[in-house]
Short mmCIF file of C-alpha atoms in Angstrom, two decimals:
data_model
loop_
_atom_site.label_atom_id
_atom_site.label_comp_id
_atom_site.label_asym_id
_atom_site.label_seq_id
_atom_site.Cartn_x
_atom_site.Cartn_y
_atom_site.Cartn_z
CA MET A 1 67.59 124.17 102.65
CA GLN A 2 66.56 121.24 100.46
CA LEU A 3 64.20 118.66 101.91
CA SER A 4 64.59 114.95 101.31
CA ASP A 5 62.26 112.02 101.73
CA VAL A 6 64.68 110.65 104.36
CA LYS A 7 63.91 112.36 107.64
CA LEU A 8 65.18 111.50 111.10
CA GLY A 9 63.76 113.95 113.61
CA PRO A 10 65.13 117.39 112.72
CA PHE A 11 67.62 115.90 110.27
CA HIS A 12 67.30 115.26 106.54
CA LEU A 13 69.72 112.68 105.10
CA TYR A 14 71.18 112.35 101.61
CA SER A 15 73.50 109.65 100.28
CA ILE A 16 76.26 111.32 98.25
CA GLU A 17 78.01 108.96 95.85
CA THR A 18 81.41 110.39 94.86
CA GLY A 19 82.80 107.59 92.70
CA ARG A 20 84.19 104.08 92.73
CA PHE A 21 87.73 102.75 93.12
CA ARG A 22 89.46 99.43 93.57
CA LEU A 23 91.71 98.12 96.32
CA ASP A 24 93.58 94.86 96.69
CA GLY A 25 91.28 92.24 98.17
CA GLY A 26 94.02 90.71 100.27
CA ALA A 27 94.80 94.08 101.84
CA MET A 28 91.10 94.69 102.47
CA PHE A 29 90.68 91.44 104.39
CA GLY A 30 94.06 91.02 106.08
CA VAL A 31 94.65 87.51 107.38
CA VAL A 32 91.36 86.16 105.99
CA PRO A 33 92.22 83.90 103.03
CA LYS A 34 90.88 84.68 99.57
CA THR A 35 89.05 81.37 99.47
CA LEU A 36 86.76 82.78 102.16
CA TRP A 37 86.28 86.47 101.33
CA SER A 38 85.92 85.90 97.57
CA ARG A 39 82.69 83.98 98.23
CA TYR A 40 81.02 87.22 99.21
CA ILE A 41 82.58 89.89 97.01
CA ASP A 42 83.69 90.01 93.39
CA VAL A 43 87.37 90.31 92.55
CA ASP A 44 89.03 91.34 89.26
CA GLU A 45 92.01 89.81 87.45
CA LYS A 46 94.39 91.92 89.57
CA ASN A 47 92.86 90.70 92.83
CA ARG A 48 91.08 94.03 93.42
CA ILE A 49 87.58 94.56 94.75
CA ASN A 50 85.18 97.32 93.77
CA MET A 51 84.73 99.98 96.45
CA ALA A 52 82.31 102.85 96.85
CA MET A 53 83.16 106.34 98.12
CA ARG A 54 79.75 107.04 99.65
CA CYS A 55 79.41 110.14 101.78
CA LEU A 56 76.53 111.40 103.89
CA LEU A 57 74.98 114.86 103.73
CA ILE A 58 72.85 115.98 106.66
CA THR A 59 70.76 119.11 107.01
CA SER A 60 69.47 120.23 110.39
CA GLU A 61 66.18 122.02 110.92
CA ASN A 62 67.36 123.07 114.40
CA THR A 63 70.56 124.85 113.36
CA ASP A 64 70.27 125.28 109.56
CA ARG A 65 73.67 123.58 109.29
CA VAL A 66 74.48 121.54 106.19
CA TYR A 67 76.96 118.82 107.14
CA LEU A 68 78.93 116.71 104.68
CA ILE A 69 80.67 113.67 106.13
CA ASP A 70 83.80 112.96 104.05
CA ASN A 71 84.00 113.86 100.35
CA GLY A 72 85.72 111.07 98.40
CA SER A 73 89.04 111.02 96.57
CA GLY A 74 88.59 114.17 94.50
CA THR A 75 90.33 114.64 91.18
CA LYS A 76 93.89 115.67 92.12
CA PHE A 77 95.63 112.57 90.82
CA ASN A 78 97.82 111.67 87.87
CA GLU A 79 97.36 108.81 85.41
CA LYS A 80 99.54 106.45 87.44
CA PHE A 81 97.51 107.01 90.59
CA GLU A 82 94.26 106.63 88.67
CA SER A 83 95.48 103.37 87.16
CA ILE A 84 96.57 101.89 90.48
CA TYR A 85 93.26 102.58 92.17
CA GLN A 86 91.00 102.49 89.10
CA ILE A 87 89.31 105.73 90.11
CA ASP A 88 85.90 105.77 88.39
CA HIS A 89 84.01 109.06 88.27
CA ASP A 90 81.83 107.90 85.39
CA HIS A 91 79.79 105.92 87.89
CA SER A 92 79.27 108.99 90.08
CA ASN A 93 81.06 112.09 91.26
CA LEU A 94 80.85 114.58 94.08
CA LEU A 95 79.50 117.60 92.19
CA ASP A 96 76.85 115.68 90.26
CA SER A 97 75.67 113.91 93.40
CA LEU A 98 75.34 117.18 95.28
CA SER A 99 73.50 118.75 92.35
CA HIS A 100 71.16 115.76 92.07
CA HIS A 101 69.90 116.58 95.55
CA GLY A 102 69.73 120.32 94.89
CA PHE A 103 72.96 121.38 96.59
CA GLU A 104 76.02 123.35 95.50
CA PRO A 105 79.42 123.23 97.23
CA GLU A 106 78.76 126.73 98.57
CA ASP A 107 75.78 125.37 100.55
CA ILE A 108 77.93 123.17 102.76
CA THR A 109 78.49 124.78 106.16
CA ASP A 110 80.42 121.97 107.85
CA ILE A 111 82.62 119.11 106.69
CA ILE A 112 83.12 116.35 109.23
CA PHE A 113 86.14 114.22 108.32
CA SER A 114 86.09 110.68 109.63
CA HIS A 115 89.84 110.74 108.93
CA LEU A 116 92.20 112.11 106.29
CA HIS A 117 93.13 109.14 104.10
CA PHE A 118 92.96 110.19 100.45
CA ASP A 119 89.66 108.47 99.65
CA HIS A 120 87.92 110.36 102.46
CA CYS A 121 89.17 113.93 102.06
CA GLY A 122 90.54 114.36 98.52
CA GLY A 123 87.41 116.17 97.35
CA THR A 124 88.09 119.05 99.73
CA THR A 125 90.29 120.78 97.16
CA TYR A 126 90.85 120.78 93.40
CA TYR A 127 93.16 122.27 90.77
CA ASN A 128 91.59 124.95 88.58
CA GLU A 129 92.49 125.64 84.94
CA GLN A 130 95.46 127.73 86.06
CA ASN A 131 96.72 124.77 88.11
CA GLU A 132 95.96 126.60 91.32
CA LEU A 133 94.85 124.58 94.34
CA LYS A 134 91.40 125.76 95.44
CA HIS A 135 88.98 124.83 98.21
CA ARG A 136 85.83 123.17 96.89
CA PHE A 137 83.64 124.27 99.82
CA PRO A 138 84.48 127.93 100.45
CA ASN A 139 81.91 128.45 103.22
CA ALA A 140 82.53 125.24 105.15
CA ARG A 141 84.10 124.82 108.53
CA TYR A 142 86.30 121.71 108.65
CA HIS A 143 86.11 119.39 111.65
CA ILE A 144 88.82 116.84 112.47
CA THR A 145 90.08 115.45 115.75
CA LYS A 146 93.24 116.97 117.20
CA LYS A 147 94.97 113.61 117.51
CA HIS A 148 94.20 112.60 113.94
CA LEU A 149 95.54 115.82 112.44
CA GLN A 150 98.79 115.17 114.29
CA THR A 151 98.90 111.68 112.77
CA ALA A 152 98.13 112.98 109.27
CA THR A 153 100.81 115.66 109.35
CA ASP A 154 103.49 113.40 110.84
CA PRO A 155 102.56 109.88 109.68
CA ASN A 156 104.51 106.70 110.18
CA ALA A 157 106.15 105.10 107.14
CA ARG A 158 103.40 102.51 106.76
CA GLU A 159 100.55 105.01 106.66
CA LYS A 160 102.31 107.82 104.82
CA ALA A 161 101.07 106.80 101.35
CA SER A 162 97.47 107.43 102.43
CA PHE A 163 98.13 111.01 103.56
CA LEU A 164 98.79 113.11 100.46
CA ASP A 165 100.38 116.53 100.90
CA ASP A 166 98.01 118.34 98.54
CA ASN A 167 95.11 116.98 100.59
CA ILE A 168 96.47 117.53 104.10
CA ALA A 169 98.19 120.93 103.86
CA PRO A 170 95.14 122.91 102.66
CA ILE A 171 93.01 121.37 105.41
CA LYS A 172 95.60 122.06 108.10
CA ASN A 173 95.97 125.68 106.97
CA TRP A 174 92.26 126.42 106.41
CA ASP A 175 91.17 129.44 108.42
CA LYS A 176 87.91 127.72 109.34
CA LEU A 177 89.52 124.53 110.65
CA THR A 178 88.11 123.28 113.96
CA LEU A 179 90.04 120.70 115.95
CA VAL A 180 87.70 118.64 118.10
CA ASP A 181 88.19 116.23 120.93
CA GLU A 182 87.06 112.63 120.82
CA HIS A 183 83.35 112.05 121.60
CA HIS A 184 82.60 115.48 120.15
CA THR A 185 78.96 116.62 119.95
CA TYR A 186 78.18 118.75 116.88
CA GLU A 187 74.64 119.48 117.97
CA GLU A 188 71.90 117.70 119.85
CA GLY A 189 71.40 114.36 118.10
CA LEU A 190 74.69 114.44 116.17
CA ASP A 191 77.89 113.33 117.84
CA ALA A 192 80.90 111.16 116.95
CA LEU A 193 82.25 107.88 118.25
CA PRO A 194 86.07 107.56 118.50
CA VAL A 195 87.97 104.59 117.08
CA ASN A 196 91.74 104.13 116.95
CA GLY A 197 92.42 100.78 115.28
CA HIS A 198 92.38 101.75 111.62
CA THR A 199 94.17 105.03 112.23
CA ILE A 200 94.61 107.22 115.29
CA SER A 201 91.42 109.07 116.29
CA GLN A 202 89.08 108.24 113.45
CA GLN A 203 85.58 109.52 114.23
CA LEU A 204 82.28 107.85 113.34
CA PRO A 205 79.46 110.43 113.19
CA ARG A 206 76.27 109.21 114.86
CA LEU A 207 72.74 110.53 114.37
CA THR A 208 70.12 109.79 117.01
CA ALA A 209 66.49 110.90 116.77
CA GLU A 210 62.97 109.45 117.01
CA GLY A 211 64.31 106.31 118.64
CA LYS A 212 66.58 105.52 115.68
CA THR A 213 70.36 105.66 115.39
CA VAL A 214 72.40 105.90 112.18
CA VAL A 215 76.17 105.52 112.43
CA PHE A 216 78.57 106.42 109.62
CA MET A 217 80.95 103.46 109.84
CA ALA A 218 83.84 104.89 107.75
CA ASP A 219 86.74 102.41 107.90
CA LEU A 220 85.83 100.55 111.07
CA ILE A 221 83.41 98.44 109.01
CA PRO A 222 83.95 99.48 105.37
CA THR A 223 81.60 96.90 103.83
CA HIS A 224 78.96 94.47 105.06
CA VAL A 225 81.43 91.65 104.38
CA HIS A 226 83.60 93.05 107.20
CA LEU A 227 81.08 92.41 109.98
CA PRO A 228 82.76 89.22 111.34
CA LEU A 229 85.24 90.28 114.02
CA PRO A 230 88.42 88.74 112.53
CA TRP A 231 87.73 90.23 109.09
CA VAL A 232 89.97 93.23 109.61
CA MET A 233 91.77 95.20 106.93
CA GLY A 234 95.49 94.82 106.41
CA TYR A 235 95.53 98.63 106.20
CA ASP A 236 94.65 98.96 109.89
CA MET A 237 97.48 100.28 112.04
CA TYR A 238 96.36 98.45 115.17
CA PRO A 239 94.29 95.40 114.18
CA VAL A 240 93.77 94.05 117.71
CA LYS A 241 92.36 97.43 118.72
CA THR A 242 90.07 97.26 115.68
CA LEU A 243 88.83 93.86 116.88
CA ASN A 244 87.96 95.28 120.28
CA GLU A 245 86.30 98.37 118.81
CA LYS A 246 84.23 96.32 116.39
CA GLU A 247 83.02 94.04 119.15
CA ARG A 248 82.12 96.91 121.47
CA TYR A 249 80.18 98.88 118.87
CA LEU A 250 78.57 95.86 117.20
CA ASP A 251 77.26 94.70 120.56
CA GLN A 252 75.72 98.13 121.01
CA ALA A 253 74.44 98.13 117.43
CA VAL A 254 72.68 94.79 117.93
CA GLU A 255 71.24 95.75 121.31
CA GLU A 256 70.00 99.18 120.20
CA GLY A 257 69.14 98.39 116.56
CA TRP A 258 71.62 100.80 114.97
CA TYR A 259 71.56 101.42 111.24
CA LEU A 260 75.10 101.14 109.88
CA PHE A 261 75.84 103.46 106.95
CA LEU A 262 78.55 101.85 104.81
CA GLU A 263 80.97 104.23 103.10
CA HIS A 264 82.85 101.71 100.95
CA ASP A 265 80.32 98.98 100.15
CA ALA A 266 79.61 99.02 96.41
CA GLN A 267 76.34 97.09 96.89
CA GLN A 268 74.93 97.89 100.33
CA GLU A 269 74.20 101.39 101.62
CA LEU A 270 72.71 100.61 105.01
CA VAL A 271 72.54 97.45 107.13
CA THR A 272 71.60 96.30 110.58
CA ALA A 273 73.49 93.59 112.46
CA LYS A 274 72.56 90.52 114.45
CA LYS A 275 74.56 88.21 116.71
CA GLU A 276 74.08 84.46 116.68
CA ASN A 277 76.32 81.93 118.42
CA GLY A 278 78.81 84.69 119.14
CA LYS A 279 79.10 85.73 115.49
CA TYR A 280 77.99 89.00 113.89
CA THR A 281 76.21 88.95 110.54
CA VAL A 282 73.95 91.20 108.50
CA ASP A 283 70.35 91.25 109.64
CA GLN A 284 68.66 93.69 107.22
CA GLN A 285 69.96 95.15 103.96
CA LEU A 286 68.46 98.60 103.50
CA THR A 287 68.74 102.03 101.93
CA LEU A 288 68.36 105.38 103.66
CA SER A 289 64.82 105.71 102.34
CA ASP A 290 63.83 102.63 104.37
CA LEU A 291 64.25 104.71 107.53
CA ASN A 292 60.91 106.34 106.81
CA ASP A 293 59.00 103.04 106.65
#
């Protein structure tokens, strides 16, 4: 087991950058007009914003488990797909990021999927030189909620484009697949919070140790710019539910001083939140290494 300089009780934390991509800014901010959101985030000539695919690797001294939360888009896309989303693996990629911290795919014992949209689970599998679909993490047990797997395998027309067959089928048929219930506890100090606004039964892994809490925010709060309650993605299936979930968890985050790990923010890795005059904003802008200060 590799040791990092980011330690939270029995856990060691590593930020795993798997690449960048771009999504339409209007879709990312829903009903919020561009004149507002463009003040806080850069936009290109096609109205797209730069997005990270930042995953979290956790090792546990108590169980010797090596958890990877999500794994990016992977490489199973054609030129058209790459052009639409401007997939950028020159910035960073899954294998290099793992290697940088001293890990190989074979070291991963558990993959916790927040949900199965392509930019969160595409790195699970890859095509080899013989064009055969292979699992990237041969020793890993996959963890996904029962309700979300049902959604991913039988999606509605609006969400279907985010669930790609060559991502979903290998996960569904993996002999080490574990279907978990909402509020699942993976081990003492590591559990998951359920949210259902973005997609049915997304899970937000939460680490709690030494009086500190780190929550992997996935697509409930994809970037620090999304902290205000009404700033909800157009991609969300149930935006009013997202509003309620954001308010509930942000209130808890402010009260308990949670550290929010941001999967899609190209600039900010970790933030804390504050509430003033009924509005939520960023309090501190941090990195994982600041947890040791």
